[in-house]
Short mmCIF file of C-alpha atoms in Angstrom, two decimals:
data_model
loop_
_atom_site.label_atom_id
_atom_site.label_comp_id
_atom_site.label_asym_id
_atom_site.label_seq_id
_atom_site.Cartn_x
_atom_site.Cartn_y
_atom_site.Cartn_z
CA MET A 237 9.78 -25.44 18.74
CA SER A 238 12.60 -25.56 16.25
CA LEU A 239 15.88 -23.73 16.59
CA GLU A 240 17.78 -22.58 13.52
CA ILE A 241 21.26 -21.05 13.50
CA LYS A 242 22.30 -19.39 10.27
CA PHE A 243 25.65 -17.78 9.58
CA LEU A 244 24.94 -14.69 7.49
CA GLY A 245 28.54 -14.59 6.31
CA SER A 246 31.96 -15.97 7.03
CA GLY A 247 34.03 -12.89 6.36
CA SER A 248 36.11 -10.63 8.54
CA ALA A 249 36.21 -6.87 9.00
CA PHE A 250 37.83 -6.71 5.55
CA THR A 251 35.20 -8.66 3.60
CA LEU A 252 34.77 -7.31 0.07
CA ALA A 253 33.06 -10.13 -1.79
CA GLU A 254 29.52 -9.35 -2.92
CA GLU A 255 28.29 -12.80 -1.95
CA ASN A 256 29.95 -12.94 1.47
CA PHE A 257 29.30 -10.75 4.47
CA GLN A 258 30.78 -10.26 7.91
CA SER A 259 30.33 -13.06 10.42
CA ASN A 260 26.98 -12.17 11.94
CA ILE A 261 24.72 -14.96 13.11
CA LEU A 262 20.92 -15.20 12.95
CA ILE A 263 19.28 -17.43 15.54
CA THR A 264 15.61 -18.22 14.96
CA LYS A 265 13.27 -19.98 17.35
CA ASP A 266 9.49 -20.06 17.01
CA ASP A 267 9.52 -17.23 14.44
CA LYS A 268 11.58 -14.98 16.75
CA HIS A 269 14.86 -13.69 15.34
CA LEU A 270 17.93 -12.90 17.44
CA LEU A 271 20.84 -11.36 15.56
CA TYR A 272 24.24 -12.05 17.10
CA ASP A 273 26.28 -8.95 16.21
CA ALA A 274 25.42 -6.37 13.56
CA GLY A 275 28.40 -5.52 11.41
CA GLU A 276 28.56 -2.87 8.70
CA THR A 277 27.26 -5.27 6.04
CA ILE A 278 24.21 -6.44 8.02
CA GLN A 279 21.63 -4.75 5.77
CA GLU A 280 23.00 -6.56 2.73
CA ALA A 281 23.24 -9.84 4.64
CA LEU A 282 19.61 -9.58 5.78
CA ASN A 283 18.50 -8.65 2.26
CA ALA A 284 20.24 -11.76 0.87
CA GLN A 285 18.06 -13.80 3.26
CA GLY A 286 14.87 -12.01 2.19
CA MET A 287 14.74 -10.15 5.50
CA VAL A 288 14.76 -6.54 6.72
CA SER A 289 15.71 -4.92 10.02
CA GLN A 290 12.07 -4.95 11.15
CA ASP A 291 12.15 -8.76 11.14
CA LEU A 292 14.59 -8.71 14.07
CA ASP A 293 13.22 -9.14 17.57
CA SER A 294 16.53 -8.70 19.33
CA ILE A 295 20.20 -8.00 18.67
CA TYR A 296 23.12 -9.06 20.83
CA ILE A 297 26.32 -7.01 20.57
CA SER A 298 29.44 -8.87 21.71
CA HIS A 299 31.92 -6.01 21.29
CA LEU A 300 32.37 -2.71 19.50
CA HIS A 301 34.53 -3.47 16.47
CA GLY A 302 32.81 -2.23 13.30
CA ASP A 303 32.29 -5.73 11.91
CA HIS A 304 30.28 -6.56 15.05
CA SER A 305 28.43 -3.30 15.79
CA GLY A 306 28.84 -0.99 12.79
CA GLY A 307 25.35 -1.74 11.48
CA ILE A 308 23.50 -0.55 14.58
CA GLU A 309 22.86 2.97 13.25
CA GLY A 310 21.26 1.63 10.07
CA ILE A 311 19.06 -0.79 12.01
CA ALA A 312 18.04 2.02 14.39
CA PHE A 313 16.97 4.30 11.53
CA ARG A 314 15.09 1.60 9.66
CA THR A 315 13.20 0.23 12.65
CA TYR A 316 12.41 3.76 13.88
CA PHE A 317 11.27 5.41 10.65
CA GLU A 318 10.13 2.63 8.29
CA VAL A 319 7.04 1.65 10.25
CA TYR A 320 4.13 2.60 7.99
CA LYS A 321 4.79 -0.14 5.46
CA PHE A 322 4.44 -2.64 8.32
CA GLY A 323 1.03 -1.34 9.39
CA LYS A 324 2.27 0.75 12.30
CA SER A 325 1.28 4.38 12.74
CA GLU A 326 3.90 5.74 15.14
CA PHE A 327 7.63 6.29 14.67
CA GLY A 328 9.64 4.10 17.03
CA SER A 329 6.88 1.51 17.37
CA MET A 330 9.02 -1.36 16.02
CA LYS A 331 11.99 -1.20 18.40
CA PRO A 332 14.00 -4.40 18.65
CA THR A 333 15.66 -5.29 21.95
CA LEU A 334 19.37 -4.52 22.11
CA ILE A 335 21.23 -6.96 24.35
CA GLY A 336 24.76 -6.74 25.67
CA HIS A 337 26.87 -5.82 28.63
CA GLN A 338 25.86 -2.40 29.93
CA ASN A 339 29.38 -1.01 29.44
CA ILE A 340 29.49 -2.16 25.82
CA LEU A 341 26.11 -0.68 24.94
CA ARG A 342 26.79 2.60 26.76
CA GLU A 343 30.23 2.95 25.14
CA GLY A 344 28.69 2.15 21.76
CA TRP A 345 26.14 4.91 22.28
CA GLU A 346 28.56 7.50 23.65
CA ASN A 347 31.46 6.85 21.27
CA SER A 348 29.82 5.78 18.04
CA TRP A 349 26.05 5.61 17.53
CA LYS A 350 25.10 8.83 19.36
CA ALA A 351 26.76 11.04 16.73
CA GLY A 352 24.28 9.99 14.06
CA LEU A 353 21.24 9.16 16.16
CA GLN A 354 20.96 11.71 18.98
CA SER A 355 19.49 14.68 17.13
CA ILE A 356 16.68 14.17 14.64
CA GLN A 357 14.37 17.00 13.62
CA GLY A 358 15.12 18.93 16.81
CA GLU A 359 14.45 15.96 19.09
CA VAL A 360 17.14 14.74 21.49
CA ASN A 361 17.16 10.96 21.42
CA THR A 362 18.78 8.27 23.53
CA LEU A 363 19.64 4.64 22.87
CA GLU A 364 16.23 3.77 24.30
CA SER A 365 14.53 5.91 21.63
CA TYR A 366 15.54 3.26 19.10
CA PHE A 367 15.88 0.05 21.11
CA ASN A 368 14.47 -1.69 24.10
CA THR A 369 17.62 -2.34 26.12
CA ASN A 370 18.45 -5.47 28.05
CA TYR A 371 21.72 -5.27 29.95
#
């Protein structure tokens, strides 16, 4: 029952260094991974740790600045579509839980993430198509 807290970067919204990423935090307990915020550089930060989006069990979004929530669309696409290489047979079968205040998650969907995620191959999707939600 160990708890590990790892800072995936120490940069700001303006981070440019290849070896430093935005200040997102990975909290691991008993092989469960909670990501605290998902900025635009989260895919690179996870890759630097030898991880992928499908390794995440849950994601907490504190607020909607890009360096805290700009990586949500990329995580949604990867966990929705890249399932076969993890032994799953159905799109959307690896949904992480998205945690945050209801207003923050709904505003994120309506004002940012929905534009890229709502319509895929004629399907009309919602936030819950990509994430289990926990308000």
